[in-house]
mmCIF file of C-alpha atoms and ligand atoms in Angstrom:
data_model
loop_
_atom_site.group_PDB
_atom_site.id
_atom_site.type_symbol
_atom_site.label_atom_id
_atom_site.label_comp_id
_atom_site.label_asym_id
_atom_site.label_seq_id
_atom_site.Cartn_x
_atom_site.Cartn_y
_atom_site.Cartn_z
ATOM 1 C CA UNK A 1 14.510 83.422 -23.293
ATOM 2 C CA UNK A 2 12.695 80.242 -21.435
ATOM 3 C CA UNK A 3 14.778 78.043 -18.701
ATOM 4 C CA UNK A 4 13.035 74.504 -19.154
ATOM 5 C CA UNK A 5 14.055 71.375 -17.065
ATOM 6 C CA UNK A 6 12.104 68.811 -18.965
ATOM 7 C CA UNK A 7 13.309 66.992 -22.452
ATOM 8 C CA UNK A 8 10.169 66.934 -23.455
ATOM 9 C CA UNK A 9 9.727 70.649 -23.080
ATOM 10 C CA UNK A 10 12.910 70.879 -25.108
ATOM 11 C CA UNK A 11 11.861 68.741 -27.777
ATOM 12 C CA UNK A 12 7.754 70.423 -27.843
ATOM 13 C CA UNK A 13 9.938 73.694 -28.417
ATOM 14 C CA UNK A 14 12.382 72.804 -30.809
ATOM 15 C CA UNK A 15 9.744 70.843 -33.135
ATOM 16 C CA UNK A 16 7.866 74.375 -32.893
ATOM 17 C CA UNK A 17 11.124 75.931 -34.245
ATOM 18 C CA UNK A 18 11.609 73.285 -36.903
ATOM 19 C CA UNK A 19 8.023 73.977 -38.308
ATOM 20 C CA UNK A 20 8.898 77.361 -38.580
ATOM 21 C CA UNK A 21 11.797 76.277 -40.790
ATOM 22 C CA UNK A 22 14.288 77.687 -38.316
ATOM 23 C CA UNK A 23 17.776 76.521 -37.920
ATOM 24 C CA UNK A 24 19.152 75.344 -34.295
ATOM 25 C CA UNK A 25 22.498 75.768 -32.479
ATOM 26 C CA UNK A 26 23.479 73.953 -29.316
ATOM 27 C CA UNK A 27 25.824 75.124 -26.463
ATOM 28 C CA UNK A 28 26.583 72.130 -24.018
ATOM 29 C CA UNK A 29 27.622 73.337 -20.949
ATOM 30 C CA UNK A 30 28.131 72.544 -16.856
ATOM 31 C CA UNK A 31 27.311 76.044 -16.154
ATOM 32 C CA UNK A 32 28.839 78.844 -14.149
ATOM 33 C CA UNK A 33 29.365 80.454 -17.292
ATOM 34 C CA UNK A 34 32.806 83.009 -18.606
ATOM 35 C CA UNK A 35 33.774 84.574 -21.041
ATOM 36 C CA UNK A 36 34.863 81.062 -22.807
ATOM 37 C CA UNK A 37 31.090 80.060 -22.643
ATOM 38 C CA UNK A 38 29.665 83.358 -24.084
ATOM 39 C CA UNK A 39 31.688 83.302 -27.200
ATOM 40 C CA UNK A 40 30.267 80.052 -27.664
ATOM 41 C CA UNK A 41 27.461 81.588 -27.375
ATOM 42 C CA UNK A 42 27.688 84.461 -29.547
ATOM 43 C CA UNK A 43 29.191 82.008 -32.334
ATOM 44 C CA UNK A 44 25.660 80.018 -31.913
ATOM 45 C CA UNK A 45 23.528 82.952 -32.176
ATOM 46 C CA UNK A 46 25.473 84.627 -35.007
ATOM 47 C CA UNK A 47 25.205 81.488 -37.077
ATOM 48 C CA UNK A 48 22.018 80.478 -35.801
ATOM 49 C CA UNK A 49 17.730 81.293 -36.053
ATOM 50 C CA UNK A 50 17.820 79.332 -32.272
ATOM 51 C CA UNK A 51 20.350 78.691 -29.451
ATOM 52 C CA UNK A 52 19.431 76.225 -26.648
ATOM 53 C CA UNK A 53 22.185 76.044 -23.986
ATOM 54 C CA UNK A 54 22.489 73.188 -21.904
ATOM 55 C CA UNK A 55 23.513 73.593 -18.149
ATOM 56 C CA UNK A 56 24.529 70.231 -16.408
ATOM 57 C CA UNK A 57 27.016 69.185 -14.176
ATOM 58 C CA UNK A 58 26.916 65.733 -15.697
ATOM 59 C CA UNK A 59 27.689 63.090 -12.769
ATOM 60 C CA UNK A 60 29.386 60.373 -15.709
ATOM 61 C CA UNK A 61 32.446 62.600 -16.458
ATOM 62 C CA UNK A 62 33.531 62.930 -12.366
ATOM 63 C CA UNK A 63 35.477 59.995 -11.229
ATOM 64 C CA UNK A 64 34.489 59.717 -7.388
ATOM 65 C CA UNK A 65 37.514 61.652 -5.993
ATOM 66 C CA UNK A 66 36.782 64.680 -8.687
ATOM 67 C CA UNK A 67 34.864 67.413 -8.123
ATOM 68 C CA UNK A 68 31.474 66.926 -8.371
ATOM 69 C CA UNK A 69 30.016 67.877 -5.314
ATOM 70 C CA UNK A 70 32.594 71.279 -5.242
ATOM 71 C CA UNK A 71 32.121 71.831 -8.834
ATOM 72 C CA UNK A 72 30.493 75.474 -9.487
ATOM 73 C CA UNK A 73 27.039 76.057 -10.148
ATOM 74 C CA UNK A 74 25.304 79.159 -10.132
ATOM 75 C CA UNK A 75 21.718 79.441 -12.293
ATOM 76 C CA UNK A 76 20.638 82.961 -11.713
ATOM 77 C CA UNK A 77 24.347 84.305 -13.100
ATOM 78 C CA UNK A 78 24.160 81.545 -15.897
ATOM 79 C CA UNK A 79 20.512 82.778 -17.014
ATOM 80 C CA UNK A 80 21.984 85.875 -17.252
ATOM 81 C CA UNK A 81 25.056 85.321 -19.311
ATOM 82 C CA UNK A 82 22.752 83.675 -21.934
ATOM 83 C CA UNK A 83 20.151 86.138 -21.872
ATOM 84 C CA UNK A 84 22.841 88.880 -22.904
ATOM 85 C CA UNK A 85 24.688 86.814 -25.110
ATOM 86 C CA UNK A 86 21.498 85.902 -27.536
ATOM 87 C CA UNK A 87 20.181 82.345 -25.993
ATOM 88 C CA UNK A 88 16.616 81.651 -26.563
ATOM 89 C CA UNK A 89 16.480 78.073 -24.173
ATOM 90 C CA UNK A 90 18.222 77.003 -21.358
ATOM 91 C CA UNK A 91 17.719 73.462 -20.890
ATOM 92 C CA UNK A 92 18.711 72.403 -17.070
ATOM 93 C CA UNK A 93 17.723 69.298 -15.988
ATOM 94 C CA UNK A 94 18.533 67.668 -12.644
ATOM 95 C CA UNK A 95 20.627 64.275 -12.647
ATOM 96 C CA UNK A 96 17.301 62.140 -12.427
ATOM 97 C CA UNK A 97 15.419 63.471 -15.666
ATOM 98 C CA UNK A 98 18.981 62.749 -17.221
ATOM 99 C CA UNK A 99 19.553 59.416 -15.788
ATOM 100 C CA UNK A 100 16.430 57.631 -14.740
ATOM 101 C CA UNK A 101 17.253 54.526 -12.365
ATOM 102 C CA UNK A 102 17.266 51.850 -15.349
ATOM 103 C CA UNK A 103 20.320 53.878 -16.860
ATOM 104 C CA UNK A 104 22.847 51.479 -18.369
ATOM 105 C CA UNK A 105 23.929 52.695 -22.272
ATOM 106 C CA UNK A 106 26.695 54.408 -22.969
ATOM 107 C CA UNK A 107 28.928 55.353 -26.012
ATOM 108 C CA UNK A 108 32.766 54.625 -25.662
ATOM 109 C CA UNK A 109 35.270 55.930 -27.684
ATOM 110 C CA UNK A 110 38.612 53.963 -27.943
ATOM 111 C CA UNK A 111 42.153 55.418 -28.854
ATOM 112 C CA UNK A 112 41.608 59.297 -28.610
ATOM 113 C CA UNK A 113 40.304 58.936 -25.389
ATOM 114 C CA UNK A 114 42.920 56.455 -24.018
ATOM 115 C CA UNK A 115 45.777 59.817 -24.251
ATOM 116 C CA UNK A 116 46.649 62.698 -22.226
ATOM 117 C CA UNK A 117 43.104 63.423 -20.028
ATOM 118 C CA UNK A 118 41.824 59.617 -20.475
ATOM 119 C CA UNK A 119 44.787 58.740 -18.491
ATOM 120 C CA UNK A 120 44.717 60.602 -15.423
ATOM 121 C CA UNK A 121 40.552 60.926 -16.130
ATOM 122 C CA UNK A 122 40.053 57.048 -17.405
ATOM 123 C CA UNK A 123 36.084 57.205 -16.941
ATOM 124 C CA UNK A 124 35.420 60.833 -18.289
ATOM 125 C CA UNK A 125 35.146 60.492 -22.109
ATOM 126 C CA UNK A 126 32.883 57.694 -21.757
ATOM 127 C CA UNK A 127 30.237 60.275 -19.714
ATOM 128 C CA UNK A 128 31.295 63.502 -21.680
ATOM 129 C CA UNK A 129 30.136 61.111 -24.851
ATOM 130 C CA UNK A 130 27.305 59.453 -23.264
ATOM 131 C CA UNK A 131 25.753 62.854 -22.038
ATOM 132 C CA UNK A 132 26.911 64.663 -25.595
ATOM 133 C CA UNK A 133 24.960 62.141 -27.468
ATOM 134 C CA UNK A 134 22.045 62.246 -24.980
ATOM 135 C CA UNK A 135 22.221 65.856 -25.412
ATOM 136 C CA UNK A 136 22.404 66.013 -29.077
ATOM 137 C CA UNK A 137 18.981 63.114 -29.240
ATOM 138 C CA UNK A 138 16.999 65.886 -27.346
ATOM 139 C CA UNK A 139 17.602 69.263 -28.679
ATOM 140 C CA UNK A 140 18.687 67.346 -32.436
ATOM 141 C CA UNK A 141 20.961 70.819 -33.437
ATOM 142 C CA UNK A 142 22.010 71.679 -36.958
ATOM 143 C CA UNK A 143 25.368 73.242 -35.209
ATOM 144 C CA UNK A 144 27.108 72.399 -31.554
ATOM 145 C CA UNK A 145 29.479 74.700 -30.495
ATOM 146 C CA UNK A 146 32.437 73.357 -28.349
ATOM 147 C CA UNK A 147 35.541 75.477 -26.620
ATOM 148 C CA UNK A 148 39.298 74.769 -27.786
ATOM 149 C CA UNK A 149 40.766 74.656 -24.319
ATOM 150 C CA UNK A 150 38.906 71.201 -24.513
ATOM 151 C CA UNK A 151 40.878 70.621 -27.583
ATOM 152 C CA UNK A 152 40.971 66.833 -26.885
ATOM 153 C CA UNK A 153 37.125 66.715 -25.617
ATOM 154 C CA UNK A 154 36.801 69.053 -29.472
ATOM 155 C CA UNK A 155 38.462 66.126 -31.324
ATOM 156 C CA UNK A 156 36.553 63.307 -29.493
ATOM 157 C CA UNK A 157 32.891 65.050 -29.961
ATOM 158 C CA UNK A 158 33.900 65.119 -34.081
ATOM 159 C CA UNK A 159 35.090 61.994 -33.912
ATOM 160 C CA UNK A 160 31.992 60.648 -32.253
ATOM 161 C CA UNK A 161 29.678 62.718 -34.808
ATOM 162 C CA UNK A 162 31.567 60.830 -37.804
ATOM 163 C CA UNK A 163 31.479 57.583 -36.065
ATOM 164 C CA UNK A 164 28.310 57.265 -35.163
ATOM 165 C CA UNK A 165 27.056 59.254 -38.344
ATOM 166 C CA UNK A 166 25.006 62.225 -35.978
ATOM 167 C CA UNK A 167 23.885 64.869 -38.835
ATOM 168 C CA UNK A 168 25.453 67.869 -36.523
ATOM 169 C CA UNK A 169 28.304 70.061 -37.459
ATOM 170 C CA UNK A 170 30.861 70.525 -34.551
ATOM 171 C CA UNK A 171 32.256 74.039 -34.754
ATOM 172 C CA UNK A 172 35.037 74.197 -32.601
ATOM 173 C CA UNK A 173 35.976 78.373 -30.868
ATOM 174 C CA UNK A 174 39.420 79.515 -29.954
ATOM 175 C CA UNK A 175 40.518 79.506 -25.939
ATOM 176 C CA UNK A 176 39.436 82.866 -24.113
ATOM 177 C CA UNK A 177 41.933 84.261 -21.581
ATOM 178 C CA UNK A 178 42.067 86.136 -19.079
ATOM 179 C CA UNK A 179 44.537 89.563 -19.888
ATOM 180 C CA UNK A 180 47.373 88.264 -18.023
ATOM 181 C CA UNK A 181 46.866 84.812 -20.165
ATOM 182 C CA UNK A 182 45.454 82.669 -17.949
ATOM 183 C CA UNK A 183 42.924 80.129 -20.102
ATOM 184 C CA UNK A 184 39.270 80.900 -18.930
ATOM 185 C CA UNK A 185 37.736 77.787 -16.793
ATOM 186 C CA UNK A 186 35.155 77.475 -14.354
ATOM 187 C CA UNK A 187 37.598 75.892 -12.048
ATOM 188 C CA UNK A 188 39.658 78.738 -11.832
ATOM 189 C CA UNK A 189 37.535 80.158 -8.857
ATOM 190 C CA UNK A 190 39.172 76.755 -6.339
ATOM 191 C CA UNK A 191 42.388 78.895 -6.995
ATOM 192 C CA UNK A 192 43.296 81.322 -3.708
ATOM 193 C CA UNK A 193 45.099 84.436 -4.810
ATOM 194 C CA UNK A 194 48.921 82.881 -4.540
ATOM 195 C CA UNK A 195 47.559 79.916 -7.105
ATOM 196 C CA UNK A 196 45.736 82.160 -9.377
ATOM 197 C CA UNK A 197 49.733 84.260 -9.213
ATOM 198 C CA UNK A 198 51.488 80.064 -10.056
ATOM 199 C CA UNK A 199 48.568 79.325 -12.233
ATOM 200 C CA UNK A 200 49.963 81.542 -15.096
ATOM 201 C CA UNK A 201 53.038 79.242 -15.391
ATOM 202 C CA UNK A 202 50.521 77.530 -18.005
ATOM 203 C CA UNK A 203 49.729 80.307 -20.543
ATOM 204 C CA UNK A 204 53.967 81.195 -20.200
ATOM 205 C CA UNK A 205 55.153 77.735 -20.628
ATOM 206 C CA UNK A 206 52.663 78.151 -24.048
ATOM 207 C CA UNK A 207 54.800 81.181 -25.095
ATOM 208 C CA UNK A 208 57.463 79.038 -24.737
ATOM 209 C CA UNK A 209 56.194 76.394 -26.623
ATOM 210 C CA UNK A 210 54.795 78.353 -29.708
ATOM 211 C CA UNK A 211 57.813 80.265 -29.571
ATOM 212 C CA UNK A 212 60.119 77.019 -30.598
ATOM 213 C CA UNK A 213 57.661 75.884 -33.038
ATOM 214 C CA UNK A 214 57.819 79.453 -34.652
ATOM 215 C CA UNK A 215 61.572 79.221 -34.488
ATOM 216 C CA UNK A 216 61.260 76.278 -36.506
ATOM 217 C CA UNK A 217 61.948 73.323 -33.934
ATOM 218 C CA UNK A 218 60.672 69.943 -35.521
ATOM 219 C CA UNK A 219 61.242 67.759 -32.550
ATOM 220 C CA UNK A 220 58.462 67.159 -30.555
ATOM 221 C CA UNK A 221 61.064 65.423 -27.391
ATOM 222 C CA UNK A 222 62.968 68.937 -27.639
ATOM 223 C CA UNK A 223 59.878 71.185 -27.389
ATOM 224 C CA UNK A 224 58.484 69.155 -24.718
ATOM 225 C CA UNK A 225 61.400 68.980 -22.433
ATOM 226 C CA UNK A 226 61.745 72.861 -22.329
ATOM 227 C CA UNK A 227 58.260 73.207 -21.360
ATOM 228 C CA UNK A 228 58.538 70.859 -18.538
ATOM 229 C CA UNK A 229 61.661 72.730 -17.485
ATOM 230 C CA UNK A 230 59.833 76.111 -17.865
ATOM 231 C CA UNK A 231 56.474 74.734 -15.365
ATOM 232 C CA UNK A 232 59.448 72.961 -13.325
ATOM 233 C CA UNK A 233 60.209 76.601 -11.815
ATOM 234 C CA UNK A 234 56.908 76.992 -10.132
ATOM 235 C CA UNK A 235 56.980 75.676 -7.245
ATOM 236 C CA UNK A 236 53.125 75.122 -6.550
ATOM 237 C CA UNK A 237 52.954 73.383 -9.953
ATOM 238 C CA UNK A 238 53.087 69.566 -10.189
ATOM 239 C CA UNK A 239 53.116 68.405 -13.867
ATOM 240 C CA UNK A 240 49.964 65.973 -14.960
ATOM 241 C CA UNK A 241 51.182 65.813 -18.374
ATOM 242 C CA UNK A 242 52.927 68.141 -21.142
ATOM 243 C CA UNK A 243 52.777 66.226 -24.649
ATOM 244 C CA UNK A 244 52.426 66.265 -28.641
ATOM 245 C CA UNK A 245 49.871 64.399 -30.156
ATOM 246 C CA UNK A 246 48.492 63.937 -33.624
ATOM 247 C CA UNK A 247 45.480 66.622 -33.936
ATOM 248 C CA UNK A 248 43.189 63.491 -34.868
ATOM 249 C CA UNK A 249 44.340 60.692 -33.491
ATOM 250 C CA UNK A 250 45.550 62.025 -30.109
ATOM 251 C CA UNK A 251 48.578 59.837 -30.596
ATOM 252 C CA UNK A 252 51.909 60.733 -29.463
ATOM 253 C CA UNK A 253 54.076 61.551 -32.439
ATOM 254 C CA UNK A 254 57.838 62.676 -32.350
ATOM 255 C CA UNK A 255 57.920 65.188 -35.397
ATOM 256 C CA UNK A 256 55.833 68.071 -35.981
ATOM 257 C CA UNK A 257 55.553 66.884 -39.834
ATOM 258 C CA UNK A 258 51.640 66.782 -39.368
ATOM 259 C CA UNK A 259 48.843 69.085 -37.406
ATOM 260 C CA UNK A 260 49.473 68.756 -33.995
ATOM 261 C CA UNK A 261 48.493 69.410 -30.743
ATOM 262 C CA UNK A 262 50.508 70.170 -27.792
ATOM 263 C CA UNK A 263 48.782 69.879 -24.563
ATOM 264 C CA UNK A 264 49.273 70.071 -20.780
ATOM 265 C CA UNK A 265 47.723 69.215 -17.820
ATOM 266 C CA UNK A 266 49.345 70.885 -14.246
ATOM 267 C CA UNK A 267 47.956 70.863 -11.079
ATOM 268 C CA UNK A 268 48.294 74.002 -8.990
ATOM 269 C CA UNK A 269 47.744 72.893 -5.041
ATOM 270 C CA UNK A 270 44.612 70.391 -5.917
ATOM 271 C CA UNK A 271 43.068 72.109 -9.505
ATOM 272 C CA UNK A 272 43.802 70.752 -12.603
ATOM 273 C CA UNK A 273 43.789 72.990 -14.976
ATOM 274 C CA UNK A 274 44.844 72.232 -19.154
ATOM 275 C CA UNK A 275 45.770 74.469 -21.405
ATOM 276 C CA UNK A 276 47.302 74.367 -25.156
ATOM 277 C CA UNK A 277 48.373 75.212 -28.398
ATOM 278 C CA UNK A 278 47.501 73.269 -31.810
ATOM 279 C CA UNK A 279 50.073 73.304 -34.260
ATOM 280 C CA UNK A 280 48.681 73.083 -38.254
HETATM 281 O O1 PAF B 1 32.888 70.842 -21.571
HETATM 282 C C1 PAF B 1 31.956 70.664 -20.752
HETATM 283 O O2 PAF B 1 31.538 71.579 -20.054
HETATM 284 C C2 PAF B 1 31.362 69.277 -20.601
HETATM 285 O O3 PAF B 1 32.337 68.296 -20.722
HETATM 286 C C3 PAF B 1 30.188 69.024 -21.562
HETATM 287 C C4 PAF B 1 30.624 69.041 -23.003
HETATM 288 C C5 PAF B 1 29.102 70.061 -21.338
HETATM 289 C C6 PAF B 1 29.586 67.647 -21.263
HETATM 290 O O4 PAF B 1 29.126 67.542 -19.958
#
């Protein structure tokens, strides 16, 4: 496995690849890897001659009171993860080789973006997209593998991909949690010990969720409400948004008569976290 920094030493190695007649998947991450990232991993290299995995903390997703400067990074553990998990490229270039001084394209997505993260996150959509398709021009993958806990980040990459006709298959991989439930995230280490304890009100109040959608509750308002009352008993929890949206449009809708998503966003102390459940 080679770590390059360069996008021309991704392309050189790629176009090697291609005249070997190999096929390429493409793991776009921000780094300090989990479990979450090596699956995505493991999906690419099952499925796949080639993985490259990206590692960049892209600046055009944080607004300017996120978490950029906090965010996690750690290389030597990341080289690691892919190494064992079947990567053959790391590509992890600093901000500059990503966004030279002249910088000023960008791809914007309107309606799915303008729901549940967009709102509270109104510029991050526009970077995740910009720095996807940047992404996707360099390595130019046959697959991209992308994590369901992102489910609305999932529907806005395939939405992009159709959109703007990119020749890439977006294969989407279920949520990885921790054994007491708790979604996998690389923000779960800003959590001290009595958050990480209040942070599982989000994989419970998804129990409670499925649980009314199993029991054959139709009404999106109904399922909603008890969910809010279920996070509403944790004290350290302060309620972003809990909502049902159309799985492709993002859309609010008030009757599960279509696939859905249900999604939340909850702050515990100052992390965001999301978490959800889709509903075919
Ligand atoms: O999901 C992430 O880690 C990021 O949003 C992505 C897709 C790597 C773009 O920076």
């Amino acid at each position: 496995m080679k770590l390059v920094k360069t996008k021309q030493e991704v392309r050189d190695i790629v176009k090697e690849w291609r005249k070997q007649g190999l096929t390429v998947g493409f793991v776009p991450t921000m780094g300090y890897l989990h479990e979450g990232h090596a699956s995505l991993i493991d999906a690419s290299s099952k499925n796949n001659d080639r993985t490259v995995v990206s590692i960049f903390v892209n600046p055009m997703q944080f607004s300017p009171n996120e978490d950029l400067e906090s965010y996690p990074r750690d290389i030597v553990h990341d080289s690691k993860v892919c190494e064992e998990h079947g990567a053959d490229l790391i590509f992890n270039p600093e901000p500059e080789e990503m966004y030279n001084d002249m910088f000023c394209s960008y791809v914007d997505m309107d309606v799915l973006t303008k729901e549940l993260c967009g709102l509270s996150r109104p510029i991050h959509f526009r970077g995740v997209c910009t720095v996807v398709s940047k992404l996707f021009n360099i390595v130019k993958p046959d697959n991209a593998y992308f994590g369901q806990k992102d489910a609305q980040q999932l529907a806005v990459i395939k939405r992009m991909v159709e959109d703007l006709d990119m020749d890439i298959k977006i294969n989407g991989c279920p949520i990885v949690r921790e054994a007491d439930g708790l979604a996998k995230s690389s923000r779960n280490t800003y959590l001290s010990p009595e958050e990480r304890q209040a942070a599982l009100i989000l994989s419970k109040t998804i129990a409670v969720g499925r649980e009314l959608v199993k029991n054959g509750e139709k009404d999106a308002k109904k399922i909603v409400s008890q969910m809010i009352k279920n996070i509403e008993t944790e004290p350290l929890a302060r309620i972003d948004y809990v909502k049902i949206v159309d799985a492709l449009t993002m859309q609010q809708i008030d009757n599960l008569d279509r696939p859905a998503l249900c999604a939340m966003a909850v702050y515990i102390g100052k992390t965001r976290l999301i978490d959800n459940f889709e509903v075919v």
